[in-house]
Coordinates of C-alpha atoms in Angstrom, one line a residue:
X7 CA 0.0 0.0 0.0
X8 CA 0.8 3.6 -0.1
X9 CA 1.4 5.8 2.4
X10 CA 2.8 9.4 3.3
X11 CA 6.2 9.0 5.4
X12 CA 8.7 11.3 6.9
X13 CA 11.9 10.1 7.9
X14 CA 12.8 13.2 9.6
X15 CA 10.9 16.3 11.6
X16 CA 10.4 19.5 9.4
X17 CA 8.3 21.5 7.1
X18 CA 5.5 19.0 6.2
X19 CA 5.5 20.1 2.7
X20 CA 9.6 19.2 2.2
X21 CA 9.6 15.8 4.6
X22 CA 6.6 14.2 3.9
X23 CA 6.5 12.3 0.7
X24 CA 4.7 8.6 -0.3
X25 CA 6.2 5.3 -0.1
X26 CA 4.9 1.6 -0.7
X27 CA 4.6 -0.1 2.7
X28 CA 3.3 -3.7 3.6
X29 CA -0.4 -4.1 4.2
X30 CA -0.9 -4.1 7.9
X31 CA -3.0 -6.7 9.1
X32 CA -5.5 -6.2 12.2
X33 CA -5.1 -8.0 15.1
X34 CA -7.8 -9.0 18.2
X35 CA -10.0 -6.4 18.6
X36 CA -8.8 -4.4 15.8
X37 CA -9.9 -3.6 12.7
X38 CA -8.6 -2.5 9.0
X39 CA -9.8 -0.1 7.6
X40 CA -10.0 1.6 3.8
X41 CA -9.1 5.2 3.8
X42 CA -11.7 7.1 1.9
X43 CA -10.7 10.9 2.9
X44 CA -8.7 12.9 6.0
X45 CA -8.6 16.7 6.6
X46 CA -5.6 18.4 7.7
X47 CA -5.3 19.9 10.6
X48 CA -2.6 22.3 12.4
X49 CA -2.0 19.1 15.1
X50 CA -0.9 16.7 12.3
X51 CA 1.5 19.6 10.9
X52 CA 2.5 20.2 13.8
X53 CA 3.7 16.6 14.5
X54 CA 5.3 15.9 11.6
X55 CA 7.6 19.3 12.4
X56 CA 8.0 17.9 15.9
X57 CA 6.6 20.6 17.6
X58 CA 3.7 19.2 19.1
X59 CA 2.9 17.2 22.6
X60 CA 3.0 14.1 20.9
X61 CA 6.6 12.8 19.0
X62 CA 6.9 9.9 16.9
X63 CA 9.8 7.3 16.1
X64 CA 11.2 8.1 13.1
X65 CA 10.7 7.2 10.0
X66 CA 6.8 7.7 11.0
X67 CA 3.6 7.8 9.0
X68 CA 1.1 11.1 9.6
X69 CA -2.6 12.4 9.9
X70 CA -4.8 11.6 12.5
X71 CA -8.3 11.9 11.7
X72 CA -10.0 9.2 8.5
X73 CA -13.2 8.5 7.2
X74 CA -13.1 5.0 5.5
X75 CA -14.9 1.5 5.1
X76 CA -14.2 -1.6 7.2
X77 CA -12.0 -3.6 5.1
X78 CA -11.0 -7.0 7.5
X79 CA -12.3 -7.7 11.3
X80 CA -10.0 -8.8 13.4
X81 CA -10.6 -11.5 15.8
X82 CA -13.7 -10.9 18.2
X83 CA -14.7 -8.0 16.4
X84 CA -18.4 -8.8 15.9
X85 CA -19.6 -5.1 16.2
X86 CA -19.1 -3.7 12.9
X87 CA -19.5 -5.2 9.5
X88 CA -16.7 -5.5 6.4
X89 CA -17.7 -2.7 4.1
X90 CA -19.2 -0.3 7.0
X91 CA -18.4 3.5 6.7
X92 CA -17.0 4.4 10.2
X93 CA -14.8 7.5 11.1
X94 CA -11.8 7.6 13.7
X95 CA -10.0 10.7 15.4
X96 CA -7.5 9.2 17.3
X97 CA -5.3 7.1 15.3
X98 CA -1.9 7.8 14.3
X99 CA -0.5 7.6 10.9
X100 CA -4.0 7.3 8.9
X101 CA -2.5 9.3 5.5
X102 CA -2.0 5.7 4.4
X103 CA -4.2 3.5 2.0
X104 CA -5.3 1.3 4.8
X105 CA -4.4 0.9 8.4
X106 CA -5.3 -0.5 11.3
X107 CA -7.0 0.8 14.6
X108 CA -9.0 -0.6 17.9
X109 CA -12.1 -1.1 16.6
X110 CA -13.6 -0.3 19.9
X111 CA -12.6 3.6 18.8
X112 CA -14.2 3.9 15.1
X113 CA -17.2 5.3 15.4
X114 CA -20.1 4.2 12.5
X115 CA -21.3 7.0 9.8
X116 CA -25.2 7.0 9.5
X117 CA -26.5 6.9 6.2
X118 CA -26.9 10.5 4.6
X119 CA -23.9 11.8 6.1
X120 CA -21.7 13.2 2.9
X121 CA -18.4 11.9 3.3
X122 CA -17.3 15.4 2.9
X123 CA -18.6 16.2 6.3
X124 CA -18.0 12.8 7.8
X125 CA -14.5 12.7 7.3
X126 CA -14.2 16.1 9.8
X127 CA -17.0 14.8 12.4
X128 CA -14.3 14.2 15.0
X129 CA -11.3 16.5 15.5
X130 CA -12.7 19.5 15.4
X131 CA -16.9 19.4 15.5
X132 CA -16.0 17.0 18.5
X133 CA -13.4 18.9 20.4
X134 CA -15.9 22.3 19.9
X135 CA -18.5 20.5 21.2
X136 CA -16.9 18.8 24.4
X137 CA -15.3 22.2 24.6
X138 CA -18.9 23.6 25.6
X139 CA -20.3 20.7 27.3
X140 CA -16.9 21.3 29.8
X141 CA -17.9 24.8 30.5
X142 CA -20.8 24.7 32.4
X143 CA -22.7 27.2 30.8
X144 CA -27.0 27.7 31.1
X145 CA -28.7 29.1 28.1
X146 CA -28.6 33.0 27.9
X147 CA -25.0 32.9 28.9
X148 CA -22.3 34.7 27.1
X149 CA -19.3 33.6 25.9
X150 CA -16.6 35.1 23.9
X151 CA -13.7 33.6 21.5
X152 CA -11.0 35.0 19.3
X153 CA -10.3 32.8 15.8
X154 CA -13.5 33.1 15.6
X155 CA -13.1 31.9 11.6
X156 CA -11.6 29.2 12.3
X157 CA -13.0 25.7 12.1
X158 CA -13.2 25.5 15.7
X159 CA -14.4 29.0 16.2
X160 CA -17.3 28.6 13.4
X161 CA -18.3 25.3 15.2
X162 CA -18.4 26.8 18.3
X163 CA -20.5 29.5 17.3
X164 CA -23.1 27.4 15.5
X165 CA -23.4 25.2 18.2
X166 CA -23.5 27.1 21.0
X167 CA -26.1 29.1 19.2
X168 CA -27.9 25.8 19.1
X169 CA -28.1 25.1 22.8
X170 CA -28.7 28.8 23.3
X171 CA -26.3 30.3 24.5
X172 CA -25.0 33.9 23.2
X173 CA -21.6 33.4 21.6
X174 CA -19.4 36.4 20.5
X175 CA -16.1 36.1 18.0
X176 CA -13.3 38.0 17.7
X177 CA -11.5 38.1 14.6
X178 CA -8.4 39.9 13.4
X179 CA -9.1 41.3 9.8
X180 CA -12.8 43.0 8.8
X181 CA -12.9 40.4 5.9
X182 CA -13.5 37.7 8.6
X183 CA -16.4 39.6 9.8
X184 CA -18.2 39.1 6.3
X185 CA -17.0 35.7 5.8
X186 CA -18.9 34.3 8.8
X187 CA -21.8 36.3 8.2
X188 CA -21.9 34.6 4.9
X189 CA -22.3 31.1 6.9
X190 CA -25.0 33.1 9.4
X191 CA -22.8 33.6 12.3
X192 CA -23.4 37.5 13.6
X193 CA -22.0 38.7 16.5
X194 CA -18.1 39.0 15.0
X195 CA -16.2 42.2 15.9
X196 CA -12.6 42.3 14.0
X197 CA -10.5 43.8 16.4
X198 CA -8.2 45.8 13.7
X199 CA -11.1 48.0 14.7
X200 CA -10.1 50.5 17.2
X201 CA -13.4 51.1 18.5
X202 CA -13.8 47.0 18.8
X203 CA -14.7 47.1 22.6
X204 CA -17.1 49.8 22.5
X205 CA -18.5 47.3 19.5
X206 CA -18.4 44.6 22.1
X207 CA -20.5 46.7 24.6
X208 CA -23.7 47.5 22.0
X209 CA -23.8 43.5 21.2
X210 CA -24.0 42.5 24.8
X211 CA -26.2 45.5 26.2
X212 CA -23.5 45.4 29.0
X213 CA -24.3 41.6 30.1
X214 CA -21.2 39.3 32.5
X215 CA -19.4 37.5 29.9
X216 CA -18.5 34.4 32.0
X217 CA -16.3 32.3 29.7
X218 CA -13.7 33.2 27.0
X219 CA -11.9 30.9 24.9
X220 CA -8.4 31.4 23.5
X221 CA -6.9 30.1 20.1
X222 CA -4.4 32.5 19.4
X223 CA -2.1 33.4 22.2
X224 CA -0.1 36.4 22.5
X225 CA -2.0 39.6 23.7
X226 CA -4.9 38.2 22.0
X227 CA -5.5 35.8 24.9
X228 CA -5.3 38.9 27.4
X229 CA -8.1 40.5 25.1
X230 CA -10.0 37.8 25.4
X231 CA -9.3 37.8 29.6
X232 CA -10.1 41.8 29.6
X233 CA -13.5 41.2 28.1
X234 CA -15.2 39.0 30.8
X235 CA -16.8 39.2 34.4
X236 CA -15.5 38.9 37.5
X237 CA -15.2 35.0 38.1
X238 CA -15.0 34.5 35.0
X239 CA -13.0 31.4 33.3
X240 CA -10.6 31.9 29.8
X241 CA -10.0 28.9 28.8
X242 CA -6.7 28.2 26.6
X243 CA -7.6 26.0 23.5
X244 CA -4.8 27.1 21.1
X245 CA -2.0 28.9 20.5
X246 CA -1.9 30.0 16.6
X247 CA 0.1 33.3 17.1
X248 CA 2.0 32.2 20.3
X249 CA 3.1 30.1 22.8
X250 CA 2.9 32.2 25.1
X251 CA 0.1 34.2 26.5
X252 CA 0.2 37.8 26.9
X253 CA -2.1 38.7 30.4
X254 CA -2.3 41.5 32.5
X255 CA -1.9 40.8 36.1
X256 CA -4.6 43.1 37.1
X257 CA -7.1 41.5 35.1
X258 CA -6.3 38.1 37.0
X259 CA -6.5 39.3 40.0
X260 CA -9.2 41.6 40.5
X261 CA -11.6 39.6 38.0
X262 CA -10.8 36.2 40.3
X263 CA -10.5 34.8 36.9
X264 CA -9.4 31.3 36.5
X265 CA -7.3 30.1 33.7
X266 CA -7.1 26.7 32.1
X267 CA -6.3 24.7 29.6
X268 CA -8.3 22.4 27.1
X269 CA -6.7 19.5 25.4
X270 CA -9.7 17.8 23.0
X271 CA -8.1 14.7 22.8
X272 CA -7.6 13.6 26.4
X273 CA -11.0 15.3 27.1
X274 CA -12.6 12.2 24.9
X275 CA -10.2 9.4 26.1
X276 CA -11.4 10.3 29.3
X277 CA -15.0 11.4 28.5
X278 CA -17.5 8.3 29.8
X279 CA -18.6 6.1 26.7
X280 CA -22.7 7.6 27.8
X281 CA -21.7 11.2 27.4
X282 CA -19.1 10.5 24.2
X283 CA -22.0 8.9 22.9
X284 CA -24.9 11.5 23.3
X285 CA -22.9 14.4 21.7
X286 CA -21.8 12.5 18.7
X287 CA -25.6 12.1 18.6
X288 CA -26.0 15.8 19.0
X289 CA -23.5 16.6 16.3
X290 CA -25.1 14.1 14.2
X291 CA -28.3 15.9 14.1
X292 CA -26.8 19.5 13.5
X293 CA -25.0 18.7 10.0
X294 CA -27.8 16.4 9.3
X295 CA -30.4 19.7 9.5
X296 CA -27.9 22.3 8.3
X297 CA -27.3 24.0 12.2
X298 CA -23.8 23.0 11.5
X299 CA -22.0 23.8 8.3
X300 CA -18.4 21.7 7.9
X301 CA -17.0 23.2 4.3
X302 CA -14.2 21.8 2.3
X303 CA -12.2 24.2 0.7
X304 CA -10.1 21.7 -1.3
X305 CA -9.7 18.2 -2.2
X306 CA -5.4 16.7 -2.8
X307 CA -4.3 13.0 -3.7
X308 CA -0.7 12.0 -1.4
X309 CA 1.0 12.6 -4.6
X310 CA 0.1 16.4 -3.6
X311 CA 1.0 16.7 -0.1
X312 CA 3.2 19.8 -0.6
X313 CA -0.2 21.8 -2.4
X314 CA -2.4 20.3 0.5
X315 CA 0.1 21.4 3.1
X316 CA 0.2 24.7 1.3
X317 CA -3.5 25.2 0.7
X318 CA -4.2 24.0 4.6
X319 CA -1.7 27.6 5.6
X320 CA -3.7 29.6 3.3
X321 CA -5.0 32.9 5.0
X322 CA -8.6 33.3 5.1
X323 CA -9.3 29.5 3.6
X324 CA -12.9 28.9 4.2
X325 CA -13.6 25.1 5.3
X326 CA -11.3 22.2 5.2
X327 CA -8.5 20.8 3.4
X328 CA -8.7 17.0 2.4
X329 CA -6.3 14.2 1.7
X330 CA -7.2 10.7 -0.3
X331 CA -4.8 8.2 -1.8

């Protein structure tokens, strides 16, 4: 089979390339499955540079999140079926033709689910989701996030608008403002906007903001921290711009705030199996009716990892970008 390899850590679009490997075969309680498509996503780039929490052995395969078809069972796998669609978001090194996982962690695809927006139900629809079922929020509540446009940032906003609660973005650039209106998300203030916080002020009508979420890092995350009430929580989710987060002191302290982190995949390894399972039911009906939108901005084969790596950086890129062999 084929598969994408890097042999050392580096820019994704210079390391990674495709090489013939041996058909894996699935063991007890595993599965093999059929790749059909995989998005990209900053956590898989980020690996493959070495940079992120997770480091692999070297030569190592890539991607993390697969939509495909059940290929072989393994033995005493009697739960899914050979030719089943099922999707995965926690198995390493799925930019391959096949490989093989636990088949306890594939989750099945329900008929009338585009594979489009299958192939992204878990990284990212998942992660927003358990991101708002962490933070303890009643409807009417109101949260603010920066990266608004981005995946994460959309999903939040569409779902959080689904379970009621008042969700407002930040972005950095005015265009972003008009490119989530276009996919009916309001309540976006770009912040290259002097006047942003007065903005801010006419939107909420003055109400606590109790939870802010922070993808970017840098002074955007004490932005983010200056906008909410005392006792109020930011939680860090990502750091696009920066490592390092940029708050003031005073802000901390006299707001009480707490400050914590959110990692979406230890969140669902340790999430109970009741829980996991009612929200992929509740993500399942959003894209289903249209509440939530999961775009694909491009389509690449392996052979065009360095145009899909290149694509994925792409400022302003509306929707995913997708790998298949």
């Amino acid at each position: 089979m084929k598969a994408l390899i890097h042999h050392e850590f580096g820019d994704p679009a210079q390391v990674l390339a495709t090489e013939e490997r041996p058909l894996p075969e699935p063991g007890p309680g595993e599965v093999r499955v059929r790749l059909l498509l995989s998005p990209i996503h900053n956590h898989d780039l980020w690996t493959v540079r070495g940079t992120y929490g997770f480091k692999p052995e070297l030569p190592a395969q890539a991607g993390t999140e697969a939509l495909g078809v059940v290929d072989a069972l393994g033995e005493g796998v009697d739960q899914l079926t050979v030719g089943q669609r099922v999707v995965t978001g926690g198995t390493f090194g799925v930019w391959s033709e096949y490989f093989v996982t636990r088949a306890a962690g594939l989750i099945p695809v329900p008929d009338g689910l585009p594979d489009e927006s299958a192939a992204q139900l878990v990284s990212m629809p998942f992660s927003a989701i358990s991101l708002l079922e962490s933070l303890d929020l009643s409807e009417g509540d109101w949260l603010i996030q920066n990266a608004a446009n981005g995946a994460v940032g959309r999903m939040v906003a569409q779902l959080g608008a689904a379970r009621g609660l008042n969700v407002v973005g930040l972005v950095r650039r005015s265009a972003g403002v008009d490119e989530l209106r276009a996919q009916g998300i309001d309540r976006v203030i770009a912040t290259d906007d002097d006047g942003w916080r007065d903005r801010l002020a006419e939107i909420t009508g003055g109400a606590p903001i109790r939870v802010g979420v922070d993808s970017v890092g840098g002074s955007s995350a004490g932005d983010v921290l200056s906008t909410l009430a005392e006792n109020g929580t930011l939680v860090v989710f990502g750091a696009m711009a920066s490592p390092t987060l940029e708050l003031a002191s005073g802000d901390i302290i006299f707001k009480q705030a707490t400050v914590k982190g959110f990692w979406g995949s230890v969140v669902s390894r340790e999430m109970p199996a009741d829980i996991r399972g009612r929200l992929f039911q509740e993500l399942f009906a959003h894209i289903l009716d249209g509440t939530l939108t999961l775009p694909v901005a491009s389509i690449h084969s392996f052979d065009e990892i360095a145009s899909a790596v290149a694509a994925s950086g792409e400022a302003g890129r509306v929707g995913k970008v997708l790998l298949r062999p």
